[in-house]
Amino acid sequence: MELRHVEYFLAAVDHDGLGSAAAALGVSKPSLSSGLRSLEKDLGADLFHRVGRGMVLSAAGKAFVGPARQIVRDTVAAESAYVAPDGLPRGRLDICASAYVAEGPVAGVIGRFRKRYPSVSVRLAGVRPADPVGALIRDGHCEIVFSHLPVAAPGLTVRSVGQHEYWVAFPPGTDVPDDDPFPLGLLPDIRVVGVPKEASSRSVVERALQAAGSHTVMSTVLEQREAVGSFVVEGVGMSFIERSLARRAGAAGAVVRRPDPPITLGYGVVYDPRRLSPAAAAFLDML
């Protein structure tokens, strides 16, 4: 099994197709396709289902993603121990983060990290509410996971990083008192635009509403939590969204208030201290 073929496989996965993967790697599409066929022959399994001109990961392909990322990380670790001639870490850092956590502070930390360690490329993959955090690390999908807390990750280190604050956003023109913070007990009878019930942010909001004696009815459930603010601005309903997203909705015309009492949810990082690359250790030091 050749390392470049493993890299071809990951490029096809990350770029969702052969054309964009070949362009990213600087190789021809036929060469990339041939390399993937060779990798499948070496592994004795089809990694992709060929559907027309498209490709979809097979069960074997999905199972190989984590080990493939680990292979690439381990190879770079063996070459100069992840350190460039200037003494700084190099290579690639794989991070997984829920869309509900990646906003704001996490993006800022990654930005500062890339400026300080330009020889390290960062890949940020999504995490669904149902994904087992521990398995993402143990199976090699990433070295660091950002997740809302608490999180079940036996045998791994969990560090608190900060808190997300949730504000309430009303459709433009909603007649609500100017109180800021806004008492949750005074919420108007407006249906709610929300996220799936599996999301920890929805659970903490519902507990806060119950404690305040407020009763709301869901209007729309969105998997793409980044779109919630747009739905509020379009008048679909009110919503409780992370502060930075609420400010964006306010700039677009939504009526935004801080709730009273405050609604917050802690988030942090999960990792295995025994398997950290120098790049991952440097990233955690920045936190």
C-alpha atoms as a PDB file:
ATOM      1  CA  MET A   1       0.000   0.000   0.000  1.00  0.00           C
ATOM      2  CA  GLU A   2       1.489   3.341  -1.069  1.00  0.00           C
ATOM      3  CA  LEU A   3       1.132   6.444   1.057  1.00  0.00           C
ATOM      4  CA  ARG A   4       0.301   8.618  -1.945  1.00  0.00           C
ATOM      5  CA  HIS A   5      -2.659   6.363  -2.711  1.00  0.00           C
ATOM      6  CA  VAL A   6      -3.911   6.829   0.853  1.00  0.00           C
ATOM      7  CA  GLU A   7      -3.568  10.582   0.333  1.00  0.00           C
ATOM      8  CA  TYR A   8      -5.509  10.256  -2.930  1.00  0.00           C
ATOM      9  CA  PHE A   9      -8.287   8.501  -1.021  1.00  0.00           C
ATOM     10  CA  LEU A  10      -8.491  11.211   1.645  1.00  0.00           C
ATOM     11  CA  ALA A  11      -8.453  13.935  -1.002  1.00  0.00           C
ATOM     12  CA  ALA A  12     -11.380  12.285  -2.774  1.00  0.00           C
ATOM     13  CA  VAL A  13     -13.244  12.100   0.548  1.00  0.00           C
ATOM     14  CA  ASP A  14     -12.462  15.658   1.638  1.00  0.00           C
ATOM     15  CA  HIS A  15     -13.120  17.259  -1.752  1.00  0.00           C
ATOM     16  CA  ASP A  16     -16.197  15.156  -2.522  1.00  0.00           C
ATOM     17  CA  GLY A  17     -15.091  13.983  -5.939  1.00  0.00           C
ATOM     18  CA  LEU A  18     -12.206  13.146  -8.247  1.00  0.00           C
ATOM     19  CA  GLY A  19     -12.046  16.399 -10.203  1.00  0.00           C
ATOM     20  CA  SER A  20     -11.619  18.764  -7.252  1.00  0.00           C
ATOM     21  CA  ALA A  21      -9.397  16.218  -5.447  1.00  0.00           C
ATOM     22  CA  ALA A  22      -7.067  15.948  -8.446  1.00  0.00           C
ATOM     23  CA  ALA A  23      -6.873  19.736  -8.704  1.00  0.00           C
ATOM     24  CA  ALA A  24      -6.068  20.051  -4.999  1.00  0.00           C
ATOM     25  CA  LEU A  25      -3.293  17.442  -5.260  1.00  0.00           C
ATOM     26  CA  GLY A  26      -1.913  18.718  -8.543  1.00  0.00           C
ATOM     27  CA  VAL A  27      -2.307  15.379 -10.329  1.00  0.00           C
ATOM     28  CA  SER A  28      -4.362  14.295 -13.306  1.00  0.00           C
ATOM     29  CA  LYS A  29      -7.794  12.789 -12.771  1.00  0.00           C
ATOM     30  CA  PRO A  30      -6.814   9.502 -14.491  1.00  0.00           C
ATOM     31  CA  SER A  31      -3.768   9.202 -12.204  1.00  0.00           C
ATOM     32  CA  LEU A  32      -5.940   9.768  -9.164  1.00  0.00           C
ATOM     33  CA  SER A  33      -8.482   7.210 -10.322  1.00  0.00           C
ATOM     34  CA  SER A  34      -5.742   4.675 -11.051  1.00  0.00           C
ATOM     35  CA  GLY A  35      -4.228   5.236  -7.612  1.00  0.00           C
ATOM     36  CA  LEU A  36      -7.565   4.624  -5.927  1.00  0.00           C
ATOM     37  CA  ARG A  37      -7.999   1.390  -7.870  1.00  0.00           C
ATOM     38  CA  SER A  38      -4.546   0.265  -6.742  1.00  0.00           C
ATOM     39  CA  LEU A  39      -5.406   1.079  -3.126  1.00  0.00           C
ATOM     40  CA  GLU A  40      -8.624  -0.923  -3.359  1.00  0.00           C
ATOM     41  CA  LYS A  41      -6.668  -3.841  -4.806  1.00  0.00           C
ATOM     42  CA  ASP A  42      -4.145  -3.651  -1.960  1.00  0.00           C
ATOM     43  CA  LEU A  43      -6.918  -3.557   0.655  1.00  0.00           C
ATOM     44  CA  GLY A  44      -9.049  -6.175  -1.065  1.00  0.00           C
ATOM     45  CA  ALA A  45     -12.195  -4.053  -0.874  1.00  0.00           C
ATOM     46  CA  ASP A  46     -14.080  -1.446  -2.881  1.00  0.00           C
ATOM     47  CA  LEU A  47     -13.773   1.885  -1.094  1.00  0.00           C
ATOM     48  CA  PHE A  48     -16.278   3.638  -3.353  1.00  0.00           C
ATOM     49  CA  HIS A  49     -19.467   2.800  -5.171  1.00  0.00           C
ATOM     50  CA  ARG A  50     -19.193   4.126  -8.734  1.00  0.00           C
ATOM     51  CA  VAL A  51     -22.575   5.640  -9.583  1.00  0.00           C
ATOM     52  CA  GLY A  52     -22.572   7.034 -13.093  1.00  0.00           C
ATOM     53  CA  ARG A  53     -19.794   9.609 -13.087  1.00  0.00           C
ATOM     54  CA  GLY A  54     -20.002  10.032  -9.334  1.00  0.00           C
ATOM     55  CA  MET A  55     -18.508   8.170  -6.400  1.00  0.00           C
ATOM     56  CA  VAL A  56     -20.028   7.343  -3.031  1.00  0.00           C
ATOM     57  CA  LEU A  57     -18.128   5.887  -0.089  1.00  0.00           C
ATOM     58  CA  SER A  58     -18.852   2.214   0.507  1.00  0.00           C
ATOM     59  CA  ALA A  59     -19.081   0.700   3.989  1.00  0.00           C
ATOM     60  CA  ALA A  60     -15.426  -0.328   3.671  1.00  0.00           C
ATOM     61  CA  GLY A  61     -14.523   3.202   2.570  1.00  0.00           C
ATOM     62  CA  LYS A  62     -16.242   4.774   5.550  1.00  0.00           C
ATOM     63  CA  ALA A  63     -14.434   2.373   7.868  1.00  0.00           C
ATOM     64  CA  PHE A  64     -11.082   3.244   6.265  1.00  0.00           C
ATOM     65  CA  VAL A  65     -11.348   7.044   6.644  1.00  0.00           C
ATOM     66  CA  GLY A  66     -10.180   7.116  10.269  1.00  0.00           C
ATOM     67  CA  PRO A  67      -7.274   4.670   9.829  1.00  0.00           C
ATOM     68  CA  ALA A  68      -6.220   6.512   6.651  1.00  0.00           C
ATOM     69  CA  ARG A  69      -5.976   9.805   8.531  1.00  0.00           C
ATOM     70  CA  GLN A  70      -3.968   8.060  11.251  1.00  0.00           C
ATOM     71  CA  ILE A  71      -1.619   6.576   8.636  1.00  0.00           C
ATOM     72  CA  VAL A  72      -0.895  10.029   7.213  1.00  0.00           C
ATOM     73  CA  ARG A  73      -0.356  11.540  10.671  1.00  0.00           C
ATOM     74  CA  ASP A  74       1.953   8.692  11.720  1.00  0.00           C
ATOM     75  CA  THR A  75       3.973   8.987   8.515  1.00  0.00           C
ATOM     76  CA  VAL A  76       4.535  12.705   8.983  1.00  0.00           C
ATOM     77  CA  ALA A  77       5.450  12.007  12.598  1.00  0.00           C
ATOM     78  CA  ALA A  78       8.173   9.641  11.387  1.00  0.00           C
ATOM     79  CA  GLU A  79       9.518  12.295   9.016  1.00  0.00           C
ATOM     80  CA  SER A  80      11.296  14.970  11.069  1.00  0.00           C
ATOM     81  CA  ALA A  81       8.946  14.314  14.003  1.00  0.00           C
ATOM     82  CA  TYR A  82       6.383  16.813  12.728  1.00  0.00           C
ATOM     83  CA  VAL A  83       8.925  19.644  13.066  1.00  0.00           C
ATOM     84  CA  ALA A  84      10.033  21.979  10.277  1.00  0.00           C
ATOM     85  CA  PRO A  85      13.626  23.307   9.943  1.00  0.00           C
ATOM     86  CA  ASP A  86      12.592  26.430  11.869  1.00  0.00           C
ATOM     87  CA  GLY A  87      11.695  24.243  14.850  1.00  0.00           C
ATOM     88  CA  LEU A  88       7.940  24.760  14.511  1.00  0.00           C
ATOM     89  CA  PRO A  89       5.406  21.916  14.093  1.00  0.00           C
ATOM     90  CA  ARG A  90       4.403  21.044  10.556  1.00  0.00           C
ATOM     91  CA  GLY A  91       2.049  18.648   8.842  1.00  0.00           C
ATOM     92  CA  ARG A  92      -1.686  18.450   9.297  1.00  0.00           C
ATOM     93  CA  LEU A  93      -3.995  18.794  12.275  1.00  0.00           C
ATOM     94  CA  ASP A  94      -7.388  17.065  12.120  1.00  0.00           C
ATOM     95  CA  ILE A  95     -10.069  18.613  14.343  1.00  0.00           C
ATOM     96  CA  CYS A  96     -13.712  17.589  14.661  1.00  0.00           C
ATOM     97  CA  ALA A  97     -16.301  20.058  15.918  1.00  0.00           C
ATOM     98  CA  SER A  98     -20.045  20.265  16.132  1.00  0.00           C
ATOM     99  CA  ALA A  99     -21.508  23.073  14.050  1.00  0.00           C
ATOM    100  CA  TYR A 100     -23.036  24.345  17.289  1.00  0.00           C
ATOM    101  CA  VAL A 101     -19.542  24.752  18.787  1.00  0.00           C
ATOM    102  CA  ALA A 102     -17.319  25.776  15.862  1.00  0.00           C
ATOM    103  CA  GLU A 103     -18.744  29.297  15.708  1.00  0.00           C
ATOM    104  CA  GLY A 104     -16.893  32.277  17.142  1.00  0.00           C
ATOM    105  CA  PRO A 105     -14.113  31.487  19.635  1.00  0.00           C
ATOM    106  CA  VAL A 106     -13.111  28.187  18.002  1.00  0.00           C
ATOM    107  CA  ALA A 107     -12.695  29.837  14.608  1.00  0.00           C
ATOM    108  CA  GLY A 108     -10.619  32.531  16.272  1.00  0.00           C
ATOM    109  CA  VAL A 109      -8.279  30.013  17.912  1.00  0.00           C
ATOM    110  CA  ILE A 110      -7.761  28.194  14.612  1.00  0.00           C
ATOM    111  CA  GLY A 111      -7.006  31.512  12.927  1.00  0.00           C
ATOM    112  CA  ARG A 112      -4.369  32.424  15.529  1.00  0.00           C
ATOM    113  CA  PHE A 113      -2.888  28.925  15.348  1.00  0.00           C
ATOM    114  CA  ARG A 114      -2.459  29.096  11.564  1.00  0.00           C
ATOM    115  CA  LYS A 115      -0.712  32.471  11.845  1.00  0.00           C
ATOM    116  CA  ARG A 116       1.709  31.135  14.435  1.00  0.00           C
ATOM    117  CA  TYR A 117       2.241  27.751  12.754  1.00  0.00           C
ATOM    118  CA  PRO A 118       1.903  28.322   9.006  1.00  0.00           C
ATOM    119  CA  SER A 119       3.460  24.926   8.182  1.00  0.00           C
ATOM    120  CA  VAL A 120       0.469  23.123   9.710  1.00  0.00           C
ATOM    121  CA  SER A 121      -2.691  22.757   7.653  1.00  0.00           C
ATOM    122  CA  VAL A 122      -5.891  22.400   9.659  1.00  0.00           C
ATOM    123  CA  ARG A 123      -8.853  20.272   8.662  1.00  0.00           C
ATOM    124  CA  LEU A 124     -12.095  20.965  10.541  1.00  0.00           C
ATOM    125  CA  ALA A 125     -14.684  18.202  10.165  1.00  0.00           C
ATOM    126  CA  GLY A 126     -18.250  18.249  11.396  1.00  0.00           C
ATOM    127  CA  VAL A 127     -19.709  16.247  14.265  1.00  0.00           C
ATOM    128  CA  ARG A 128     -23.346  15.218  14.411  1.00  0.00           C
ATOM    129  CA  PRO A 129     -25.138  15.100  17.779  1.00  0.00           C
ATOM    130  CA  ALA A 130     -25.325  11.301  17.581  1.00  0.00           C
ATOM    131  CA  ASP A 131     -21.603  10.800  16.823  1.00  0.00           C
ATOM    132  CA  PRO A 132     -19.690   9.148  19.707  1.00  0.00           C
ATOM    133  CA  VAL A 133     -16.929  11.612  20.546  1.00  0.00           C
ATOM    134  CA  GLY A 134     -14.542   8.985  21.915  1.00  0.00           C
ATOM    135  CA  ALA A 135     -14.776   6.842  18.787  1.00  0.00           C
ATOM    136  CA  LEU A 136     -13.842   9.795  16.551  1.00  0.00           C
ATOM    137  CA  ILE A 137     -10.503  10.012  18.357  1.00  0.00           C
ATOM    138  CA  ARG A 138      -9.862   6.307  18.958  1.00  0.00           C
ATOM    139  CA  ASP A 139     -10.649   5.433  15.322  1.00  0.00           C
ATOM    140  CA  GLY A 140      -8.263   8.093  14.033  1.00  0.00           C
ATOM    141  CA  HIS A 141     -10.747  10.528  12.461  1.00  0.00           C
ATOM    142  CA  CYS A 142      -9.205  13.445  14.372  1.00  0.00           C
ATOM    143  CA  GLU A 143      -6.908  14.298  17.260  1.00  0.00           C
ATOM    144  CA  ILE A 144      -9.097  16.918  18.916  1.00  0.00           C
ATOM    145  CA  VAL A 145     -12.873  17.190  19.244  1.00  0.00           C
ATOM    146  CA  PHE A 146     -14.719  20.346  20.252  1.00  0.00           C
ATOM    147  CA  SER A 147     -17.997  19.455  21.943  1.00  0.00           C
ATOM    148  CA  HIS A 148     -20.617  20.854  24.245  1.00  0.00           C
ATOM    149  CA  LEU A 149     -20.248  19.677  27.821  1.00  0.00           C
ATOM    150  CA  PRO A 150     -20.791  17.389  29.580  1.00  0.00           C
ATOM    151  CA  VAL A 151     -19.645  14.686  27.187  1.00  0.00           C
ATOM    152  CA  ALA A 152     -19.099  10.958  27.733  1.00  0.00           C
ATOM    153  CA  ALA A 153     -15.531  10.109  26.688  1.00  0.00           C
ATOM    154  CA  PRO A 154     -14.101   7.439  29.025  1.00  0.00           C
ATOM    155  CA  GLY A 155     -10.329   7.155  28.937  1.00  0.00           C
ATOM    156  CA  LEU A 156      -9.888  10.561  27.267  1.00  0.00           C
ATOM    157  CA  THR A 157      -9.103  14.017  28.608  1.00  0.00           C
ATOM    158  CA  VAL A 158     -11.930  16.572  28.623  1.00  0.00           C
ATOM    159  CA  ARG A 159     -11.050  20.250  29.115  1.00  0.00           C
ATOM    160  CA  SER A 160     -13.514  23.078  29.505  1.00  0.00           C
ATOM    161  CA  VAL A 161     -12.804  25.970  27.135  1.00  0.00           C
ATOM    162  CA  GLY A 162     -15.677  28.399  27.527  1.00  0.00           C
ATOM    163  CA  GLN A 163     -19.410  29.017  27.337  1.00  0.00           C
ATOM    164  CA  HIS A 164     -21.822  29.814  24.588  1.00  0.00           C
ATOM    165  CA  GLU A 165     -24.482  32.372  25.413  1.00  0.00           C
ATOM    166  CA  TYR A 166     -27.880  32.096  23.737  1.00  0.00           C
ATOM    167  CA  TRP A 167     -30.007  35.130  22.930  1.00  0.00           C
ATOM    168  CA  VAL A 168     -33.584  35.322  21.704  1.00  0.00           C
ATOM    169  CA  ALA A 169     -34.239  36.681  18.199  1.00  0.00           C
ATOM    170  CA  PHE A 170     -37.715  37.785  17.068  1.00  0.00           C
ATOM    171  CA  PRO A 171     -38.872  38.414  13.486  1.00  0.00           C
ATOM    172  CA  PRO A 172     -38.482  42.023  12.284  1.00  0.00           C
ATOM    173  CA  GLY A 173     -41.210  44.310  13.584  1.00  0.00           C
ATOM    174  CA  THR A 174     -42.193  42.066  16.512  1.00  0.00           C
ATOM    175  CA  ASP A 175     -43.776  44.187  19.238  1.00  0.00           C
ATOM    176  CA  VAL A 176     -41.848  43.235  22.374  1.00  0.00           C
ATOM    177  CA  PRO A 177     -40.849  45.368  25.376  1.00  0.00           C
ATOM    178  CA  ASP A 178     -37.514  47.134  25.251  1.00  0.00           C
ATOM    179  CA  ASP A 179     -36.339  45.226  28.326  1.00  0.00           C
ATOM    180  CA  ASP A 180     -32.773  44.008  27.793  1.00  0.00           C
ATOM    181  CA  PRO A 181     -32.237  41.514  29.304  1.00  0.00           C
ATOM    182  CA  PHE A 182     -35.683  40.257  28.368  1.00  0.00           C
ATOM    183  CA  PRO A 183     -37.635  38.215  30.970  1.00  0.00           C
ATOM    184  CA  LEU A 184     -38.291  34.737  29.592  1.00  0.00           C
ATOM    185  CA  GLY A 185     -41.674  34.765  31.300  1.00  0.00           C
ATOM    186  CA  LEU A 186     -42.809  37.561  28.933  1.00  0.00           C
ATOM    187  CA  LEU A 187     -42.208  35.732  25.653  1.00  0.00           C
ATOM    188  CA  PRO A 188     -44.921  36.522  23.075  1.00  0.00           C
ATOM    189  CA  ASP A 189     -47.051  33.773  21.555  1.00  0.00           C
ATOM    190  CA  ILE A 190     -44.806  33.185  18.533  1.00  0.00           C
ATOM    191  CA  ARG A 191     -43.821  29.803  17.198  1.00  0.00           C
ATOM    192  CA  VAL A 192     -40.160  28.794  17.452  1.00  0.00           C
ATOM    193  CA  VAL A 193     -37.566  27.994  14.797  1.00  0.00           C
ATOM    194  CA  GLY A 194     -35.201  25.470  16.341  1.00  0.00           C
ATOM    195  CA  VAL A 195     -32.651  22.724  15.916  1.00  0.00           C
ATOM    196  CA  PRO A 196     -33.154  18.942  16.303  1.00  0.00           C
ATOM    197  CA  LYS A 197     -34.010  17.677  19.770  1.00  0.00           C
ATOM    198  CA  GLU A 198     -30.720  15.735  19.884  1.00  0.00           C
ATOM    199  CA  ALA A 199     -28.781  19.011  19.997  1.00  0.00           C
ATOM    200  CA  SER A 200     -27.553  19.896  23.485  1.00  0.00           C
ATOM    201  CA  SER A 201     -28.297  23.585  22.849  1.00  0.00           C
ATOM    202  CA  ARG A 202     -31.983  22.805  22.355  1.00  0.00           C
ATOM    203  CA  SER A 203     -32.073  20.863  25.625  1.00  0.00           C
ATOM    204  CA  VAL A 204     -30.577  23.722  27.648  1.00  0.00           C
ATOM    205  CA  VAL A 205     -32.999  26.235  26.074  1.00  0.00           C
ATOM    206  CA  GLU A 206     -36.014  24.037  26.803  1.00  0.00           C
ATOM    207  CA  ARG A 207     -34.929  23.623  30.429  1.00  0.00           C
ATOM    208  CA  ALA A 208     -34.603  27.411  30.790  1.00  0.00           C
ATOM    209  CA  LEU A 209     -38.069  27.974  29.302  1.00  0.00           C
ATOM    210  CA  GLN A 210     -39.608  25.365  31.564  1.00  0.00           C
ATOM    211  CA  ALA A 211     -38.004  26.952  34.623  1.00  0.00           C
ATOM    212  CA  ALA A 212     -39.402  30.357  33.568  1.00  0.00           C
ATOM    213  CA  GLY A 213     -42.880  28.926  33.056  1.00  0.00           C
ATOM    214  CA  SER A 214     -42.887  29.720  29.335  1.00  0.00           C
ATOM    215  CA  HIS A 215     -44.609  27.419  26.865  1.00  0.00           C
ATOM    216  CA  THR A 216     -43.566  27.542  23.223  1.00  0.00           C
ATOM    217  CA  VAL A 217     -44.568  25.620  20.112  1.00  0.00           C
ATOM    218  CA  MET A 218     -42.054  24.571  17.461  1.00  0.00           C
ATOM    219  CA  SER A 219     -42.651  25.941  13.980  1.00  0.00           C
ATOM    220  CA  THR A 220     -39.646  24.658  12.045  1.00  0.00           C
ATOM    221  CA  VAL A 221     -36.741  22.333  12.843  1.00  0.00           C
ATOM    222  CA  LEU A 222     -33.504  22.968  10.950  1.00  0.00           C
ATOM    223  CA  GLU A 223     -30.526  20.638  10.692  1.00  0.00           C
ATOM    224  CA  GLN A 224     -28.434  23.564   9.447  1.00  0.00           C
ATOM    225  CA  ARG A 225     -28.268  25.665  12.572  1.00  0.00           C
ATOM    226  CA  GLU A 226     -26.476  28.467  10.685  1.00  0.00           C
ATOM    227  CA  ALA A 227     -29.734  29.060   8.761  1.00  0.00           C
ATOM    228  CA  VAL A 228     -31.876  29.646  11.854  1.00  0.00           C
ATOM    229  CA  GLY A 229     -31.211  33.395  11.897  1.00  0.00           C
ATOM    230  CA  SER A 230     -32.270  33.740   8.254  1.00  0.00           C
ATOM    231  CA  PHE A 231     -35.558  31.979   8.996  1.00  0.00           C
ATOM    232  CA  VAL A 232     -36.174  34.380  11.886  1.00  0.00           C
ATOM    233  CA  VAL A 233     -35.496  37.382   9.640  1.00  0.00           C
ATOM    234  CA  GLU A 234     -37.965  35.961   7.092  1.00  0.00           C
ATOM    235  CA  GLY A 235     -40.658  35.863   9.783  1.00  0.00           C
ATOM    236  CA  VAL A 236     -40.934  32.076  10.170  1.00  0.00           C
ATOM    237  CA  GLY A 237     -40.667  32.342  13.957  1.00  0.00           C
ATOM    238  CA  MET A 238     -38.530  33.406  16.885  1.00  0.00           C
ATOM    239  CA  SER A 239     -35.485  31.458  18.018  1.00  0.00           C
ATOM    240  CA  PHE A 240     -32.798  31.076  20.657  1.00  0.00           C
ATOM    241  CA  ILE A 241     -29.417  31.240  18.949  1.00  0.00           C
ATOM    242  CA  GLU A 242     -25.788  31.645  19.881  1.00  0.00           C
ATOM    243  CA  ARG A 243     -24.830  35.256  20.582  1.00  0.00           C
ATOM    244  CA  SER A 244     -22.708  35.877  17.475  1.00  0.00           C
ATOM    245  CA  LEU A 245     -25.429  34.450  15.218  1.00  0.00           C
ATOM    246  CA  ALA A 246     -28.054  36.503  17.046  1.00  0.00           C
ATOM    247  CA  ARG A 247     -26.056  39.664  16.389  1.00  0.00           C
ATOM    248  CA  ARG A 248     -25.928  38.811  12.679  1.00  0.00           C
ATOM    249  CA  ALA A 249     -29.690  38.286  12.674  1.00  0.00           C
ATOM    250  CA  GLY A 250     -30.090  41.642  14.446  1.00  0.00           C
ATOM    251  CA  ALA A 251     -27.992  43.363  11.797  1.00  0.00           C
ATOM    252  CA  ALA A 252     -30.325  41.857   9.186  1.00  0.00           C
ATOM    253  CA  GLY A 253     -33.420  43.265  10.891  1.00  0.00           C
ATOM    254  CA  ALA A 254     -34.385  40.790  13.609  1.00  0.00           C
ATOM    255  CA  VAL A 255     -35.354  42.087  17.062  1.00  0.00           C
ATOM    256  CA  VAL A 256     -32.717  40.678  19.437  1.00  0.00           C
ATOM    257  CA  ARG A 257     -32.741  40.487  23.227  1.00  0.00           C
ATOM    258  CA  ARG A 258     -30.587  38.896  25.898  1.00  0.00           C
ATOM    259  CA  PRO A 259     -32.768  36.527  27.948  1.00  0.00           C
ATOM    260  CA  ASP A 260     -33.275  36.821  31.687  1.00  0.00           C
ATOM    261  CA  PRO A 261     -32.170  34.551  33.268  1.00  0.00           C
ATOM    262  CA  PRO A 262     -29.174  34.010  30.967  1.00  0.00           C
ATOM    263  CA  ILE A 263     -29.023  30.807  28.909  1.00  0.00           C
ATOM    264  CA  THR A 264     -25.501  29.375  28.651  1.00  0.00           C
ATOM    265  CA  LEU A 265     -23.927  26.082  27.650  1.00  0.00           C
ATOM    266  CA  GLY A 266     -20.310  25.122  28.274  1.00  0.00           C
ATOM    267  CA  TYR A 267     -18.069  23.677  25.596  1.00  0.00           C
ATOM    268  CA  GLY A 268     -14.610  22.152  25.624  1.00  0.00           C
ATOM    269  CA  VAL A 269     -12.065  19.903  23.953  1.00  0.00           C
ATOM    270  CA  VAL A 270     -11.651  16.142  24.097  1.00  0.00           C
ATOM    271  CA  TYR A 271      -8.363  14.420  23.247  1.00  0.00           C
ATOM    272  CA  ASP A 272      -6.048  11.519  24.073  1.00  0.00           C
ATOM    273  CA  PRO A 273      -2.879  12.987  25.660  1.00  0.00           C
ATOM    274  CA  ARG A 274      -0.970   9.790  24.824  1.00  0.00           C
ATOM    275  CA  ARG A 275      -1.453  10.182  21.063  1.00  0.00           C
ATOM    276  CA  LEU A 276      -0.996  13.901  20.433  1.00  0.00           C
ATOM    277  CA  SER A 277       1.163  15.081  17.554  1.00  0.00           C
ATOM    278  CA  PRO A 278       3.373  18.136  18.173  1.00  0.00           C
ATOM    279  CA  ALA A 279       0.887  20.191  16.136  1.00  0.00           C
ATOM    280  CA  ALA A 280      -2.025  19.050  18.295  1.00  0.00           C
ATOM    281  CA  ALA A 281      -0.066  19.721  21.489  1.00  0.00           C
ATOM    282  CA  ALA A 282       0.796  23.215  20.256  1.00  0.00           C
ATOM    283  CA  PHE A 283      -2.844  23.869  19.423  1.00  0.00           C
ATOM    284  CA  LEU A 284      -4.004  22.790  22.877  1.00  0.00           C
ATOM    285  CA  ASP A 285      -1.338  25.015  24.459  1.00  0.00           C
ATOM    286  CA  MET A 286      -2.928  27.982  22.697  1.00  0.00           C
ATOM    287  CA  LEU A 287      -6.213  27.252  24.466  1.00  0.00           C
END
